[in-house]
Amino acid sequence: MTLIPELPELEIIAERLTEALAGEMIDGVVVHNHLVIHGGTADQFAETAKGKSFLAFRADGKFLIMNLSDSLEILVNPMLTGRFRISAKQRSALKSDIFSIQTGRGTLWYADKKSMSRVYIIMQGDENRAAGFEGRGPSALDPALTLEVFRTRVPRFQGQIKNVLQNQRFVKGIGNAYADEVLLYAGILPFRKRSSLNDGEIVKLYDAMRSVLGRYREMLSHKGLEDLGPEKRDFLMIHNKGGGICPLCGGRISEVTANRFKTSYCQTCQK
Ligand SMILES: [Zn+2]
């Protein structure tokens, strides 16, 4: 099974990293796995970052951006298994470690078991150099994404509604797990064709997207960095709970797996 960091986690990860490291100078950078460094060599990455300061961290859809001094940014696409940790003590690198950044307040470690991440150091404004960054839709939690805006975007996308929700060109930040949660609360089966949804269902989908993501973001907001991995999502209502009890109707949760990605749904609550 594959668990991907999605917008609610990444926004809180960015908050935790900002609290821990904003204002800290980068004393040293070690690249442990150069394969995931893009747009330059590992040495260039380390030398460019060294001596700069962390200003802030933010999520942009499923990317995490570290703002540095001198208008630089480290942009990370964690893909499937990218994880951030801060350790106060020195330790040696593990096989999964990608890079480590030393500061006076501890070391930021970035690890990825599958080495599928893409990491860049770029000038602010050059984010479109990162694969998959350009052409994405508004953030699923962006206040500017009103129902009206959402409604005008929907007809541009075809196929099953779960795939549309996960399409970053439609809205950015939703992946496999939260798409299942949103569709349960919207009362819509994941396999429905987008074109089959009526306007009432579009409204329900929008309301469920905002309320579900907002609620989960709030639930995550007090967690520490080590508890923000997607494997720690013990609060989900339906995703990955096939055979369990639907929290809305008490019936059995159904589940199918395609390409290692699970889809969980309720045949009673979702039409
Ligand atoms: Zn149900």
CSV table of N, CA, C and O in Angstrom, one decimal, residues 60-130:
chain,number,residue,atom,x,y,z
A,60,ASP,N,3.1,24.0,-0.9
A,60,ASP,CA,2.4,24.5,-2.1
A,60,ASP,C,1.9,23.2,-2.8
A,60,ASP,O,2.6,22.5,-3.5
A,61,GLY,N,0.6,22.9,-2.6
A,61,GLY,CA,0.1,21.6,-3.0
A,61,GLY,C,0.8,20.5,-2.3
A,61,GLY,O,1.0,20.5,-1.1
A,62,LYS,N,1.4,19.6,-3.1
A,62,LYS,CA,2.2,18.5,-2.5
A,62,LYS,C,3.7,18.8,-2.5
A,62,LYS,O,4.4,17.8,-2.3
A,63,PHE,N,4.1,20.0,-2.8
A,63,PHE,CA,5.5,20.4,-2.6
A,63,PHE,C,5.7,21.1,-1.3
A,63,PHE,O,4.8,21.7,-0.7
A,64,LEU,N,6.9,21.0,-0.8
A,64,LEU,CA,7.3,21.8,0.4
A,64,LEU,C,8.4,22.7,0.0
A,64,LEU,O,9.4,22.3,-0.7
A,65,ILE,N,8.3,24.0,0.3
A,65,ILE,CA,9.2,25.0,-0.1
A,65,ILE,C,9.9,25.7,1.1
A,65,ILE,O,9.2,26.1,2.1
A,66,MET,N,11.2,25.7,1.1
A,66,MET,CA,12.0,26.3,2.2
A,66,MET,C,12.5,27.7,1.7
A,66,MET,O,13.4,27.7,0.7
A,67,ASN,N,12.1,28.8,2.2
A,67,ASN,CA,12.6,30.1,1.8
A,67,ASN,C,13.9,30.4,2.5
A,67,ASN,O,13.9,30.3,3.8
A,68,LEU,N,14.9,30.7,1.7
A,68,LEU,CA,16.2,31.0,2.3
A,68,LEU,C,16.5,32.5,2.1
A,68,LEU,O,15.8,33.1,1.3
A,69,SER,N,17.5,33.0,2.8
A,69,SER,CA,18.0,34.4,2.5
A,69,SER,C,18.5,34.5,1.1
A,69,SER,O,18.7,33.4,0.4
A,70,ASP,N,18.8,35.7,0.6
A,70,ASP,CA,19.3,35.9,-0.8
A,70,ASP,C,18.3,35.4,-1.8
A,70,ASP,O,18.7,35.0,-2.9
A,71,SER,N,17.0,35.4,-1.5
A,71,SER,CA,15.9,35.1,-2.5
A,71,SER,C,16.0,33.7,-3.0
A,71,SER,O,15.6,33.4,-4.1
A,72,LEU,N,16.7,32.8,-2.3
A,72,LEU,CA,16.8,31.4,-2.7
A,72,LEU,C,15.7,30.5,-2.1
A,72,LEU,O,15.1,30.9,-1.1
A,73,GLU,N,15.5,29.4,-2.7
A,73,GLU,CA,14.5,28.4,-2.1
A,73,GLU,C,15.0,27.0,-2.3
A,73,GLU,O,15.6,26.7,-3.4
A,74,ILE,N,14.8,26.2,-1.3
A,74,ILE,CA,14.9,24.7,-1.6
A,74,ILE,C,13.5,24.2,-1.8
A,74,ILE,O,12.6,24.4,-0.9
A,75,LEU,N,13.3,23.6,-2.9
A,75,LEU,CA,11.9,23.1,-3.2
A,75,LEU,C,12.0,21.6,-3.2
A,75,LEU,O,12.8,21.0,-3.9
A,76,VAL,N,11.1,21.0,-2.5
A,76,VAL,CA,11.1,19.5,-2.3
A,76,VAL,C,9.7,19.0,-2.8
A,76,VAL,O,8.7,19.4,-2.3
A,77,ASN,N,9.8,18.0,-3.7
A,77,ASN,CA,8.6,17.2,-4.0
A,77,ASN,C,8.8,15.9,-3.4
A,77,ASN,O,9.5,15.0,-3.8
A,78,PRO,N,8.1,15.6,-2.2
A,78,PRO,CA,8.3,14.4,-1.5
A,78,PRO,C,7.8,13.1,-2.1
A,78,PRO,O,8.1,12.0,-1.7
A,79,MET,N,7.0,13.3,-3.2
A,79,MET,CA,6.4,12.1,-3.9
A,79,MET,C,5.8,11.2,-3.0
A,79,MET,O,4.8,11.5,-2.4
A,80,LEU,N,6.3,9.9,-2.9
A,80,LEU,CA,5.5,8.9,-2.1
A,80,LEU,C,6.0,8.9,-0.6
A,80,LEU,O,5.3,8.8,0.3
A,81,THR,N,7.3,8.9,-0.4
A,81,THR,CA,7.9,8.5,0.9
A,81,THR,C,8.9,9.5,1.4
A,81,THR,O,9.7,9.2,2.3
A,82,GLY,N,8.8,10.8,1.0
A,82,GLY,CA,9.7,11.8,1.6
A,82,GLY,C,9.3,12.2,3.0
A,82,GLY,O,8.1,12.4,3.2
A,83,ARG,N,10.2,12.2,3.9
A,83,ARG,CA,9.9,12.6,5.3
A,83,ARG,C,10.9,13.6,5.9
A,83,ARG,O,12.1,13.4,5.6
A,84,PHE,N,10.5,14.5,6.7
A,84,PHE,CA,11.3,15.5,7.3
A,84,PHE,C,11.5,15.2,8.8
A,84,PHE,O,10.5,14.8,9.5
A,85,ARG,N,12.7,15.3,9.4
A,85,ARG,CA,12.9,15.2,10.8
A,85,ARG,C,13.9,16.2,11.3
A,85,ARG,O,14.8,16.7,10.5
A,86,ILE,N,13.8,16.6,12.5
A,86,ILE,CA,14.9,17.5,13.1
A,86,ILE,C,15.5,16.7,14.3
A,86,ILE,O,14.7,16.2,15.1
A,87,SER,N,16.8,16.6,14.3
A,87,SER,CA,17.4,16.0,15.5
A,87,SER,C,18.4,16.9,16.1
A,87,SER,O,19.2,17.6,15.5
A,88,ALA,N,18.3,17.0,17.5
A,88,ALA,CA,19.2,17.9,18.2
A,88,ALA,C,20.6,17.3,18.3
A,88,ALA,O,21.6,18.0,18.3
A,89,LYS,N,20.7,15.9,18.4
A,89,LYS,CA,22.0,15.2,18.5
A,89,LYS,C,22.6,14.9,17.2
A,89,LYS,O,21.8,14.7,16.2
A,90,GLN,N,23.9,14.7,17.2
A,90,GLN,CA,24.6,14.2,16.0
A,90,GLN,C,24.2,12.8,15.8
A,90,GLN,O,24.0,12.0,16.7
A,91,ARG,N,24.0,12.4,14.5
A,91,ARG,CA,23.9,10.9,14.3
A,91,ARG,C,24.4,10.7,12.9
A,91,ARG,O,24.6,11.6,12.1
A,92,SER,N,24.7,9.4,12.6
A,92,SER,CA,25.2,9.1,11.3
A,92,SER,C,24.1,8.9,10.3
A,92,SER,O,22.9,8.6,10.7
A,93,ALA,N,24.4,9.1,9.0
A,93,ALA,CA,23.3,9.0,8.0
A,93,ALA,C,22.8,7.6,7.9
A,93,ALA,O,23.6,6.6,8.0
A,94,LEU,N,21.5,7.5,7.6
A,94,LEU,CA,20.9,6.2,7.3
A,94,LEU,C,20.8,6.0,5.8
A,94,LEU,O,21.0,7.0,5.0
A,95,LYS,N,20.5,4.8,5.4
A,95,LYS,CA,20.4,4.5,3.9
A,95,LYS,C,19.4,5.3,3.2
A,95,LYS,O,19.6,5.7,2.0
A,96,SER,N,18.3,5.7,3.9
A,96,SER,CA,17.2,6.4,3.3
A,96,SER,C,17.5,7.9,3.3
A,96,SER,O,16.7,8.7,2.7
A,97,ASP,N,18.5,8.4,4.0
A,97,ASP,CA,18.7,9.9,4.0
A,97,ASP,C,19.1,10.5,2.7
A,97,ASP,O,19.9,9.9,2.0
A,98,ILE,N,18.5,11.6,2.4
A,98,ILE,CA,18.8,12.3,1.2
A,98,ILE,C,19.7,13.5,1.4
A,98,ILE,O,20.7,13.6,0.7
A,99,PHE,N,19.4,14.3,2.3
A,99,PHE,CA,20.3,15.4,2.7
A,99,PHE,C,20.1,15.7,4.2
A,99,PHE,O,19.1,15.4,4.8
A,100,SER,N,21.1,16.4,4.8
A,100,SER,CA,21.0,16.9,6.1
A,100,SER,C,21.6,18.3,6.1
A,100,SER,O,22.5,18.6,5.5
A,101,ILE,N,20.9,19.2,6.9
A,101,ILE,CA,21.3,20.6,7.0
A,101,ILE,C,21.5,20.9,8.4
A,101,ILE,O,20.6,20.8,9.2
A,102,GLN,N,22.7,21.3,8.8
A,102,GLN,CA,23.0,21.6,10.1
A,102,GLN,C,22.8,23.1,10.4
A,102,GLN,O,23.2,24.0,9.7
A,103,THR,N,22.1,23.3,11.6
A,103,THR,CA,22.0,24.7,12.1
A,103,THR,C,22.3,24.7,13.6
A,103,THR,O,22.5,23.6,14.2
A,104,GLY,N,22.3,25.9,14.2
A,104,GLY,CA,22.6,26.0,15.6
A,104,GLY,C,21.5,25.4,16.5
A,104,GLY,O,21.7,25.1,17.7
A,105,ARG,N,20.3,25.1,15.9
A,105,ARG,CA,19.2,24.6,16.7
A,105,ARG,C,18.9,23.1,16.2
A,105,ARG,O,17.8,22.7,16.3
A,106,GLY,N,19.9,22.4,15.7
A,106,GLY,CA,19.7,21.0,15.3
A,106,GLY,C,19.8,20.8,13.8
A,106,GLY,O,20.0,21.8,13.1
A,107,THR,N,19.7,19.6,13.5
A,107,THR,CA,19.9,19.2,12.1
A,107,THR,C,18.6,18.8,11.4
A,107,THR,O,17.9,18.0,12.0
A,108,LEU,N,18.3,19.4,10.3
A,108,LEU,CA,17.1,19.0,9.5
A,108,LEU,C,17.5,17.8,8.6
A,108,LEU,O,18.5,18.0,7.8
A,109,TRP,N,16.9,16.7,8.8
A,109,TRP,CA,17.1,15.5,7.9
A,109,TRP,C,16.0,15.3,7.0
A,109,TRP,O,14.8,15.4,7.4
A,110,TYR,N,16.3,15.1,5.7
A,110,TYR,CA,15.3,14.7,4.8
A,110,TYR,C,15.6,13.3,4.2
A,110,TYR,O,16.7,13.1,3.8
A,111,ALA,N,14.6,12.4,4.4
A,111,ALA,CA,14.8,11.0,4.0
A,111,ALA,C,13.7,10.6,3.0
A,111,ALA,O,12.6,11.1,3.0
A,112,ASP,N,14.0,9.6,2.2
A,112,ASP,CA,13.1,9.1,1.3
A,112,ASP,C,13.5,7.6,0.9
A,112,ASP,O,14.4,7.4,0.2
A,113,LYS,N,12.7,6.7,1.5
A,113,LYS,CA,13.0,5.3,1.3
A,113,LYS,C,13.1,4.8,-0.1
A,113,LYS,O,13.8,3.9,-0.5
A,114,LYS,N,12.2,5.4,-0.9
A,114,LYS,CA,12.1,5.0,-2.3
A,114,LYS,C,13.0,5.9,-3.3
A,114,LYS,O,13.0,5.6,-4.5
A,115,SER,N,13.6,6.9,-2.8
A,115,SER,CA,14.4,7.8,-3.6
A,115,SER,C,13.7,8.4,-4.8
A,115,SER,O,14.3,8.6,-5.9
A,116,MET,N,12.4,8.6,-4.7
A,116,MET,CA,11.6,9.1,-5.8
A,116,MET,C,11.4,10.6,-5.7
A,116,MET,O,10.9,11.2,-6.6
A,117,SER,N,11.8,11.2,-4.6
A,117,SER,CA,11.7,12.7,-4.4
A,117,SER,C,12.4,13.4,-5.5
A,117,SER,O,13.3,12.9,-6.1
A,118,ARG,N,12.1,14.7,-5.7
A,118,ARG,CA,12.8,15.6,-6.5
A,118,ARG,C,13.1,16.8,-5.6
A,118,ARG,O,12.2,17.4,-5.1
A,119,VAL,N,14.4,17.2,-5.5
A,119,VAL,CA,14.8,18.3,-4.7
A,119,VAL,C,15.6,19.3,-5.5
A,119,VAL,O,16.5,18.9,-6.3
A,120,TYR,N,15.3,20.6,-5.4
A,120,TYR,CA,15.9,21.6,-6.2
A,120,TYR,C,16.3,22.8,-5.3
A,120,TYR,O,15.7,23.1,-4.3
A,121,ILE,N,17.4,23.5,-5.6
A,121,ILE,CA,17.7,24.8,-5.0
A,121,ILE,C,17.6,25.8,-6.2
A,121,ILE,O,18.2,25.6,-7.2
A,122,ILE,N,16.7,26.8,-6.0
A,122,ILE,CA,16.4,27.7,-7.1
A,122,ILE,C,16.2,29.1,-6.6
A,122,ILE,O,16.2,29.3,-5.4
A,123,MET,N,16.2,30.1,-7.5
A,123,MET,CA,15.8,31.5,-7.1
A,123,MET,C,14.3,31.5,-6.9
A,123,MET,O,13.6,30.9,-7.6
A,124,GLN,N,13.8,32.3,-6.0
A,124,GLN,CA,12.4,32.6,-5.8
A,124,GLN,C,11.8,33.0,-7.2
A,124,GLN,O,12.4,33.8,-7.9
A,125,GLY,N,10.7,32.4,-7.5
A,125,GLY,CA,10.1,32.8,-8.8
A,125,GLY,C,10.4,31.8,-9.9
A,125,GLY,O,9.8,31.8,-11.0
A,126,ASP,N,11.4,30.9,-9.7
A,126,ASP,CA,11.8,29.9,-10.7
A,126,ASP,C,11.2,28.6,-10.4
A,126,ASP,O,11.7,27.6,-10.9
A,127,GLU,N,10.1,28.5,-9.6
A,127,GLU,CA,9.5,27.2,-9.2
A,127,GLU,C,9.1,26.4,-10.4
A,127,GLU,O,9.1,25.1,-10.3
A,128,ASN,N,8.7,27.0,-11.5
A,128,ASN,CA,8.2,26.2,-12.6
A,128,ASN,C,9.3,25.3,-13.2
A,128,ASN,O,9.0,24.5,-14.1
A,129,ARG,N,10.6,25.5,-12.8
A,129,ARG,CA,11.6,24.6,-13.3
A,129,ARG,C,11.5,23.2,-12.7
A,129,ARG,O,12.0,22.3,-13.2
A,130,ALA,N,10.7,23.2,-11.6
A,130,ALA,CA,10.5,21.9,-11.0
A,130,ALA,C,9.4,21.1,-11.7
A,130,ALA,O,8.4,21.6,-12.1
